mmCIF file of C-alpha atoms in Angstrom:
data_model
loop_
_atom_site.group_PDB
_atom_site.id
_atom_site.type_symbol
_atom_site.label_atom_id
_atom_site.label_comp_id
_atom_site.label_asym_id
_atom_site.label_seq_id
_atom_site.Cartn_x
_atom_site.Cartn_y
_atom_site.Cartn_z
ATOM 1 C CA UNK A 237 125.926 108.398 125.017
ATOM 2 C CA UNK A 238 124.227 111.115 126.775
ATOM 3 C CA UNK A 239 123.343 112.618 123.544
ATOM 4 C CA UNK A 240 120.933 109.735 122.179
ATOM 5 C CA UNK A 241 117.534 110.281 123.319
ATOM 6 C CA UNK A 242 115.415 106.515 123.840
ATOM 7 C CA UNK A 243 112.235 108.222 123.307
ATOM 8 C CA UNK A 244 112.816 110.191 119.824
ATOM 9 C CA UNK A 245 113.444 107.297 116.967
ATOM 10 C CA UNK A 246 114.163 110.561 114.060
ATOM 11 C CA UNK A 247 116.611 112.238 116.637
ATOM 12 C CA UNK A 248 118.690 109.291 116.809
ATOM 13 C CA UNK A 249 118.609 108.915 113.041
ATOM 14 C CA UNK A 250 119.916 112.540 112.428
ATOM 15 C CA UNK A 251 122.362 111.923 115.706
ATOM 16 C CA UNK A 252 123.416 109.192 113.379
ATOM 17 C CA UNK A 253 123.980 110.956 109.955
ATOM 18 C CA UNK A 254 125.582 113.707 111.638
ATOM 19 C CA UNK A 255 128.292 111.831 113.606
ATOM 20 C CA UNK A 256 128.871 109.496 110.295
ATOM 21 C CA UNK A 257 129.522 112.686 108.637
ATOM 22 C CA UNK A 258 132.040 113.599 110.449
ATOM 23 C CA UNK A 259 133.921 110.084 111.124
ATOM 24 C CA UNK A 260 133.917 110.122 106.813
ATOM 25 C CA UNK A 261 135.175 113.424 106.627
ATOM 26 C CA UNK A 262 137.787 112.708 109.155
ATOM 27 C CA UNK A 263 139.217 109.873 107.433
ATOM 28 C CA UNK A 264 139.244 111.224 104.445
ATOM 29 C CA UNK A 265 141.507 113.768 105.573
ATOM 30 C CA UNK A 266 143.358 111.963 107.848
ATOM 31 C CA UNK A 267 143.838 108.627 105.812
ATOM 32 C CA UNK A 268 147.582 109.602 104.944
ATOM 33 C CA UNK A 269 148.411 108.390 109.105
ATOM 34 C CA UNK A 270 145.726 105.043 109.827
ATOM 35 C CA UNK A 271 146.361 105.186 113.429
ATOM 36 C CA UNK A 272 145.677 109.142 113.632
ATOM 37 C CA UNK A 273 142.421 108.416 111.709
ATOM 38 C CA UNK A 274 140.973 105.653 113.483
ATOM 39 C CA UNK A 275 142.364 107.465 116.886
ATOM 40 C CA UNK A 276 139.771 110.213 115.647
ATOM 41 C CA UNK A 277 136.853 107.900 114.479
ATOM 42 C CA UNK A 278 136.862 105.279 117.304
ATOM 43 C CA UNK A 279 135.735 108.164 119.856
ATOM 44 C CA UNK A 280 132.912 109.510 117.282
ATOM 45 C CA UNK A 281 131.331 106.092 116.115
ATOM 46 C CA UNK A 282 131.828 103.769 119.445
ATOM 47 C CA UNK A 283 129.291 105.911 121.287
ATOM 48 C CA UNK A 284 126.473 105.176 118.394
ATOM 49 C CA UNK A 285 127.896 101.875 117.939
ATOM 50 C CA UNK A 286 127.093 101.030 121.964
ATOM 51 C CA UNK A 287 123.924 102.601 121.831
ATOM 52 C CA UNK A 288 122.537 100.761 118.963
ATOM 53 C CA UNK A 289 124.051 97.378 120.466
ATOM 54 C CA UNK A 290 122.172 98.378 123.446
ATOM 55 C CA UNK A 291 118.687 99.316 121.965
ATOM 56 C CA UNK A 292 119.119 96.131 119.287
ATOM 57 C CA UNK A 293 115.422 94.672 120.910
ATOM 58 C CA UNK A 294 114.010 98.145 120.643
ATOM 59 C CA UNK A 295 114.414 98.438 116.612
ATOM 60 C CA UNK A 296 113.118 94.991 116.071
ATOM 61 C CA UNK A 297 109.401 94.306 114.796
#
């Protein structure tokens, strides 16, 4: 969370691509265990998932 910046729109997106990156790499390579995989993904994408839930009104027009 302390990663996301509220004042840079483009830092959040590349926060964003990066970190999805990774969560699709890891479960590619972990999707032989589910619970291993999502024990690796949950940490990555519940950070950007909070901070978009939280910013929702900012993003609308």
């Amino acid at each position: 969370m302390l990663l996301f910046s509220h004042n840079h729109p483009a830092q959040i997106a590349a926060l964003s691509i990066v970190l999805a990156g990774i969560a699709a790499g890891g479960v590619t390579t972990l999707s032989s265990v589910w619970w291993i995989a999502i024990g690796f993904v949950l940490p990555i994408l519940l950070p950007l998932k909070l901070s978009f839930c939280f910013r929702a009104r900012r993003f609308l027009f």
